[in-house]
XYZ file of C-alpha atoms in Angstrom:
491
model
C 0.000 0.000 0.000
C 1.138 3.547 -0.645
C 0.106 6.889 0.792
C -1.693 9.131 -1.634
C -2.191 12.861 -1.205
C -5.191 14.260 -3.040
C -5.281 17.989 -3.789
C -7.718 20.506 -5.173
C -7.172 22.278 -8.480
C -4.803 24.724 -6.793
C -2.611 21.862 -5.644
C -3.602 22.248 -1.994
C -3.399 18.883 -0.211
C -6.771 17.849 1.152
C -6.695 14.190 2.097
C -4.170 11.581 3.076
C -5.471 8.207 1.999
C -4.170 4.711 1.539
C -4.647 2.741 -1.630
C -3.277 -0.366 -3.229
C -1.326 0.468 -6.390
C -3.135 -1.199 -9.285
C -0.777 -2.011 -12.138
C 1.606 0.705 -11.007
C 5.133 0.264 -9.690
C 6.968 2.651 -7.411
C 9.428 3.620 -10.167
C 6.700 4.384 -12.743
C 7.196 8.069 -13.612
C 9.953 8.479 -11.006
C 13.302 10.130 -11.624
C 16.174 7.841 -10.639
C 19.428 9.598 -9.736
C 22.883 8.027 -9.597
C 25.690 9.789 -7.750
C 29.447 9.304 -7.890
C 32.834 10.797 -7.133
C 34.389 12.023 -3.901
C 31.791 14.791 -3.584
C 28.902 12.445 -4.404
C 27.794 14.510 -7.389
C 24.947 13.669 -9.730
C 26.337 11.744 -12.714
C 23.280 10.221 -14.393
C 19.511 10.134 -14.182
C 16.708 8.273 -15.871
C 12.937 8.499 -15.792
C 10.527 5.726 -16.789
C 7.745 7.643 -18.523
C 5.861 4.606 -19.851
C 6.024 0.938 -18.923
C 3.598 -0.622 -21.390
C 3.735 -2.062 -23.969
C 7.439 -1.159 -24.143
C 9.578 1.209 -22.082
C 9.809 4.950 -22.737
C 12.795 6.405 -20.909
C 14.218 9.907 -20.596
C 17.863 10.215 -19.570
C 20.197 13.021 -18.546
C 23.935 12.288 -18.619
C 26.120 14.640 -16.577
C 29.356 12.599 -16.571
C 31.580 11.516 -19.446
C 32.570 7.944 -18.536
C 35.253 7.769 -21.236
C 36.945 11.126 -20.561
C 36.426 10.864 -16.799
C 34.982 14.370 -16.387
C 31.670 16.196 -16.439
C 30.153 17.050 -19.798
C 30.371 20.727 -20.669
C 26.665 20.533 -21.507
C 24.443 17.777 -20.148
C 23.338 15.146 -22.646
C 19.594 14.638 -22.640
C 17.769 11.952 -24.586
C 14.457 10.148 -25.021
C 14.509 6.441 -25.798
C 12.129 3.576 -26.435
C 12.705 -0.066 -25.623
C 10.262 -1.887 -27.863
C 8.057 -4.605 -26.443
C 9.890 -7.262 -28.476
C 13.238 -6.259 -26.976
C 11.779 -6.009 -23.480
C 10.371 -9.516 -23.913
C 13.126 -11.400 -25.730
C 16.419 -9.469 -26.146
C 19.550 -11.616 -25.782
C 21.865 -8.594 -25.579
C 22.210 -6.108 -22.728
C 23.886 -2.710 -22.808
C 24.483 0.387 -20.723
C 24.843 2.622 -23.757
C 22.351 4.805 -25.588
C 22.988 5.822 -29.180
C 21.256 7.965 -31.794
C 21.685 5.224 -34.397
C 18.529 3.075 -34.330
C 20.471 0.030 -35.544
C 22.575 0.188 -32.358
C 19.502 -0.616 -30.264
C 18.161 -3.465 -32.350
C 17.855 -6.631 -30.285
C 19.205 -5.177 -27.070
C 17.746 -4.511 -23.594
C 19.049 -1.270 -22.105
C 19.980 -1.103 -18.412
C 18.498 -4.490 -17.596
C 17.781 -7.938 -18.970
C 14.773 -9.148 -20.933
C 11.803 -10.900 -19.383
C 12.736 -14.116 -21.202
C 16.250 -14.018 -19.707
C 14.771 -13.443 -16.251
C 12.417 -16.423 -16.651
C 15.356 -18.626 -17.689
C 17.267 -17.582 -14.586
C 14.347 -18.606 -12.403
C 13.481 -21.852 -14.192
C 16.853 -23.182 -15.369
C 19.074 -21.318 -12.911
C 21.071 -19.624 -15.673
C 20.815 -17.680 -18.928
C 23.212 -16.739 -21.722
C 23.530 -13.135 -22.933
C 25.940 -10.835 -24.719
C 27.068 -7.316 -23.773
C 27.030 -4.492 -26.356
C 29.694 -1.810 -25.870
C 29.707 1.866 -26.892
C 30.747 1.046 -30.467
C 27.903 -1.416 -30.954
C 30.166 -4.477 -30.758
C 28.670 -7.481 -28.975
C 30.803 -9.558 -26.635
C 31.168 -13.315 -26.763
C 28.290 -15.126 -24.997
C 28.347 -14.975 -21.192
C 26.522 -17.505 -19.009
C 24.931 -15.814 -15.984
C 23.657 -17.466 -12.791
C 21.556 -16.011 -10.017
C 24.000 -16.054 -7.098
C 22.213 -13.968 -4.461
C 18.750 -12.659 -3.615
C 18.688 -9.819 -1.114
C 17.192 -6.462 -0.142
C 18.869 -3.343 -1.455
C 18.505 -0.035 0.392
C 17.327 2.729 -1.899
C 16.128 6.232 -1.118
C 12.610 7.172 -2.224
C 11.746 10.829 -1.638
C 14.509 10.991 0.984
C 13.234 7.998 2.929
C 15.131 4.737 2.947
C 13.262 1.652 1.849
C 14.254 -1.871 0.861
C 13.759 -3.364 -2.572
C 14.049 -7.077 -3.476
C 16.919 -7.523 -5.932
C 19.008 -10.379 -7.307
C 22.660 -10.471 -8.234
C 23.635 -12.334 -11.385
C 27.239 -13.352 -12.051
C 28.800 -15.080 -15.009
C 31.712 -16.365 -17.059
C 32.359 -16.819 -20.765
C 30.103 -19.554 -22.109
C 33.078 -21.163 -23.858
C 34.713 -21.824 -20.461
C 31.819 -24.133 -19.502
C 32.375 -23.014 -15.907
C 30.217 -24.129 -12.958
C 27.974 -21.714 -11.076
C 30.208 -19.389 -9.025
C 29.785 -18.645 -5.344
C 28.168 -15.309 -4.604
C 30.506 -12.372 -5.210
C 33.319 -14.696 -6.343
C 32.810 -14.823 -10.098
C 35.725 -13.911 -12.383
C 35.919 -10.210 -13.236
C 35.206 -9.812 -16.940
C 35.654 -6.366 -18.465
C 34.751 -5.069 -21.876
C 38.054 -4.180 -23.582
C 36.645 -0.938 -25.017
C 34.498 0.359 -22.165
C 36.488 -1.032 -19.287
C 33.179 -1.804 -17.568
C 32.738 -4.964 -15.492
C 30.222 -7.062 -17.438
C 30.202 -10.260 -15.383
C 28.187 -9.015 -12.386
C 24.883 -7.106 -12.243
C 22.217 -6.273 -9.661
C 18.648 -6.032 -10.918
C 15.118 -5.786 -9.587
C 13.660 -9.161 -8.665
C 10.693 -8.359 -10.892
C 9.605 -10.630 -13.773
C 7.992 -7.721 -15.630
C 10.800 -5.161 -15.339
C 14.145 -6.750 -14.385
C 16.040 -3.464 -14.678
C 19.392 -2.613 -13.098
C 19.614 -0.656 -9.879
C 22.755 0.483 -8.123
C 23.445 0.787 -4.437
C 22.954 4.431 -3.500
C 20.430 5.267 -6.216
C 17.941 7.940 -5.153
C 14.402 7.926 -6.508
C 12.176 10.995 -6.569
C 8.476 10.940 -7.342
C 8.124 14.380 -5.742
C 10.466 17.051 -4.394
C 9.965 16.998 -0.605
C 10.648 19.760 1.884
C 9.627 21.554 5.066
C 8.721 25.128 6.011
C 9.456 26.101 9.618
C 9.290 29.203 11.795
C 12.804 30.591 12.383
C 12.151 31.178 16.094
C 9.824 28.426 17.262
C 10.977 25.685 14.877
C 7.332 24.754 14.296
C 5.965 24.012 10.858
C 4.349 26.851 8.908
C 0.942 25.946 7.490
C -0.267 27.012 4.039
C 3.045 28.472 2.870
C 3.226 28.719 -0.911
C 6.435 27.170 -2.285
C 7.499 27.421 -5.935
C 10.482 26.627 -8.145
C 11.063 29.733 -10.258
C 10.949 29.195 -14.005
C 8.921 25.978 -13.738
C 5.292 25.051 -13.157
C 6.212 23.245 -9.929
C 4.517 24.817 -6.913
C 2.486 23.682 -3.930
C 1.301 24.613 -0.414
C 2.662 23.320 2.875
C 0.694 21.062 5.203
C -0.175 22.015 8.798
C 3.080 20.411 9.988
C 5.060 22.493 7.467
C 5.808 19.591 5.127
C 5.310 19.907 1.381
C 5.742 17.878 -1.805
C 6.535 19.746 -5.011
C 5.771 18.091 -8.357
C 8.857 16.938 -10.237
C 10.325 19.359 -12.768
C 11.027 18.103 -16.279
C 14.257 20.060 -16.748
C 17.690 18.526 -16.095
C 18.773 19.261 -12.549
C 20.863 22.384 -12.052
C 20.695 25.423 -9.804
C 17.102 26.571 -9.285
C 15.679 29.504 -7.364
C 13.077 28.417 -4.809
C 10.660 30.922 -3.283
C 8.223 30.692 -0.381
C 5.594 33.029 1.041
C 3.160 32.760 3.947
C 0.828 35.174 5.777
C 2.659 36.831 8.647
C 6.138 35.944 7.368
C 8.778 37.734 5.329
C 9.215 36.250 1.817
C 11.953 33.607 1.506
C 14.087 32.689 -1.484
C 17.284 30.740 -2.111
C 19.227 29.351 -5.048
C 19.705 25.608 -4.559
C 21.801 23.133 -6.523
C 19.446 20.240 -7.185
C 22.384 18.121 -8.404
C 23.854 17.826 -4.900
C 23.227 14.565 -3.067
C 21.969 16.504 -0.030
C 19.730 18.880 -2.007
C 16.548 17.316 -0.628
C 14.493 17.724 1.399
C 14.356 21.463 0.746
C 14.458 23.281 4.081
C 12.667 26.631 4.146
C 13.113 28.674 7.343
C 10.888 31.765 7.480
C 11.216 34.878 9.638
C 7.982 36.180 11.184
C 7.169 39.729 10.143
C 7.538 42.372 12.820
C 4.064 43.302 13.995
C 2.674 45.204 16.935
C 0.882 43.386 19.708
C -2.912 43.612 19.653
C -3.416 42.838 23.359
C -1.659 43.446 26.637
C -1.623 40.460 28.987
C -1.688 41.484 32.630
C -1.225 39.286 35.674
C -0.413 39.903 39.309
C 3.328 39.859 38.677
C 3.436 42.569 36.002
C 0.397 44.722 36.851
C 2.368 47.481 38.593
C 4.633 47.918 35.563
C 2.119 47.429 32.747
C -1.179 48.934 33.958
C -0.065 52.614 34.125
C 0.917 52.600 30.449
C -2.366 51.237 29.090
C -5.004 53.407 27.355
C -7.412 53.043 30.299
C -8.965 55.457 32.729
C -8.303 55.399 36.459
C -11.509 53.479 37.216
C -10.700 50.691 34.746
C -7.143 50.375 36.043
C -8.477 50.191 39.614
C -11.015 47.473 38.710
C -8.327 45.394 37.003
C -5.943 45.863 39.926
C -8.615 44.776 42.402
C -9.438 41.553 40.550
C -5.744 40.647 40.372
C -5.485 41.083 44.153
C -8.692 39.157 44.864
C -7.884 36.353 42.401
C -4.119 36.340 41.790
C -4.286 33.512 39.227
C -6.442 35.492 36.802
C -4.970 36.919 33.586
C -6.459 40.088 32.094
C -6.417 40.647 28.310
C -6.644 44.360 27.439
C -7.036 45.396 23.764
C -4.465 47.923 22.533
C -6.730 49.028 19.687
C -9.719 51.392 20.004
C -13.007 49.781 21.081
C -15.984 51.869 19.957
C -19.690 51.576 20.809
C -22.568 53.583 19.325
C -22.095 56.305 21.922
C -18.355 56.497 21.282
C -15.102 54.939 22.611
C -15.464 52.544 25.549
C -13.049 50.645 27.763
C -13.381 46.863 27.704
C -11.247 43.857 28.571
C -11.460 40.107 29.223
C -10.568 38.352 32.489
C -9.421 34.732 32.103
C -8.920 31.998 34.694
C -6.272 29.518 33.442
C -7.249 27.232 36.324
C -10.857 26.685 35.255
C -10.862 27.906 31.665
C -13.563 30.494 32.411
C -13.435 33.963 30.865
C -15.443 37.119 31.636
C -15.722 40.082 29.261
C -15.920 43.298 31.320
C -16.392 47.024 30.803
C -15.591 50.028 32.951
C -19.108 49.877 34.442
C -17.773 46.910 36.378
C -20.372 44.411 35.166
C -19.164 40.862 34.536
C -20.317 38.726 31.658
C -20.952 41.667 29.378
C -21.817 40.305 25.952
C -21.546 43.870 24.684
C -17.902 44.015 25.759
C -17.151 40.691 24.093
C -18.867 41.751 20.857
C -17.231 45.190 20.782
C -13.746 43.774 21.276
C -14.109 41.138 18.574
C -15.689 43.683 16.193
C -12.873 46.198 16.706
C -9.998 43.708 16.606
C -7.695 43.925 13.574
C -8.402 41.199 11.013
C -7.274 38.545 10.831
C -7.317 38.399 14.625
C -4.996 35.520 15.401
C -5.841 35.929 19.070
C -9.275 34.508 18.290
C -7.672 31.372 16.872
C -5.411 31.006 19.910
C -8.317 31.463 22.322
C -10.518 28.980 20.480
C -7.666 26.495 20.296
C -6.749 26.808 23.980
C -10.269 26.397 25.336
C -11.009 23.596 22.881
C -8.049 21.808 24.417
C -9.407 22.399 27.921
C -12.831 21.012 26.974
C -11.261 18.034 25.207
C -9.219 17.241 28.327
C -12.368 17.133 30.470
C -14.072 14.707 28.082
C -10.968 12.525 27.896
C -10.768 12.322 31.687
C -14.492 11.519 31.812
C -13.887 8.667 29.370
C -11.066 7.433 31.583
C -13.334 7.568 34.632
C -16.008 5.540 32.852
C -13.368 3.002 31.888
C -12.259 2.757 35.522
C -15.848 2.186 36.670
C -16.362 -0.422 33.950
C -13.185 -2.214 34.999
C -14.453 -2.442 38.593
C -17.894 -3.604 37.437
C -16.169 -6.374 35.473
C -14.649 -7.649 38.703
C -11.339 -5.852 39.144
C -10.474 -4.598 42.621
C -9.436 -0.934 42.722
C -9.523 1.699 45.431
C -10.800 5.197 44.597
C -7.245 6.605 44.259
C -6.370 3.669 41.985
C -9.486 4.348 39.904
C -8.426 7.985 39.597
C -4.923 7.020 38.460
C -6.478 4.603 35.955
C -8.705 7.392 34.597
C -5.721 9.743 34.266
C -3.696 7.104 32.374
C -6.562 6.443 29.959
C -7.040 10.188 29.393
C -3.327 10.597 28.600
C -3.425 7.661 26.210
C -6.490 9.036 24.421
C -4.854 12.473 24.193
C -2.196 11.036 21.887
C -4.771 10.905 19.097
C -4.414 14.672 18.830
C -0.820 14.122 17.696
C -1.859 11.788 14.886
C -5.346 12.700 13.715
C -6.886 16.015 14.731
C -3.742 18.118 14.353
C -3.015 16.747 10.888
C -6.297 17.693 9.226
C -5.280 20.319 6.628
C -6.659 23.767 7.413
C -7.789 22.810 10.933
C -8.468 26.152 12.673
C -7.553 24.629 16.043
C -3.924 24.228 15.004
C -2.493 27.626 15.873
C 0.814 28.000 17.639
C 0.374 25.004 19.900
C -2.563 26.580 21.773
C -4.694 23.441 21.618
C -1.855 21.334 23.006
C -1.326 23.809 25.844
C -5.034 23.813 26.658
C -5.104 20.029 26.540
C -2.116 19.742 28.874
C -3.461 22.362 31.306
C -6.832 20.599 31.313
C -5.328 17.180 31.998
C -3.248 18.592 34.856
C -6.297 20.335 36.322
C -8.381 17.136 36.110
C -5.587 15.164 37.759
C -5.416 17.628 40.669
C -9.145 18.265 41.090
C -10.417 14.699 40.770
C -7.418 13.425 42.682
C -8.789 15.340 45.670
C -12.371 14.190 45.042
C -11.468 10.491 44.647
C -9.439 10.168 47.830
């Protein structure tokens, strides 16, 4: 099974689903990159554009194997392996050539299906190797000497692929099957390539060669994070300049750009997100460590929309707020009477029909209660609540944080209630537990259930509750409160 991300017409990911690939292999449409040299530079790539009835392949050659240096200009080509050659070719080659006659009767970068079937049924097969000049070698008898799992990298994640190693000797030597990795080393006199040992996919339909260290890309992965918090940035727009490849980041900051069709080189990548300074960088996609792309965005400087006052900072903060003496006195009194309360005072003008008014919100982190209040001293003023929200600059991210935090508090209560029911059910079923033990059981169940917010709720794209970790903080505060409060009740 493979994960599938489904997007809307703008490319915005909507759903993560799981499906069984029907008639589709993981390398279908993928770009396969081979690296070499001391600096692990990109030397060759291929892309399987079509698998049926024959193979359509695009290649980009960065390295001149004969001269031992990089090409001044990359060599790009499109090639077809006809169905007849895919089925029955008795010649294999690593070379691609503009002369059609060169490719007649050969299988490029693999062996034919018929040769694979012979290996499996008879234990051996006989093939020739075609060098760069189109000259075929003497027949070589190949045996399957090892079946194993090769580590490849798919979209920067390691995975294991079933492969087989085939090794051989000249047919004329009538040699027995060699032990694994101990066959004679046969080289083509022109190419200098070893032609007596190959590793290929253990796949009867497409027994193509793969090399240890190959990297496969079906997308270009990356992450967008906040430079200060390290958290993912949701809904950032990421694009590769000069191409049609662009996408939006997920709530965790991850993104998957569509593959570009151009040969890899240096590309400019740009990102933008509400509330962040634009980001851009020129990246060399040929480097082995080019992916995942890591975008780190700086939040834009912006003025605070609220002052947060508590008992510890009231003396320093209250005198500088745009409030009259009566309002400051009322706030000071509530902080003395209830030292745990936090007061949220808007720093923007709040206007009613009769003109400017003074309004604020008092919040109890202990219980999750909040009381809008005006300078008339009345609690629970819906007018104050409405006036503040109406006057707040849009978008008011404070609304999202408040909703997220209190949603977490409510969720914690329900989770603890579920844990309590489970404790009661356990006792009804015959288990012996004291009240404190039942409370500890309820707390453990609530904590276990809370983990679902790490895996399900927080990963729904566009979820308005996912803002700056507020839901998680509310959830944690709520679980701690339930543990303390019900711990006293269930003594």
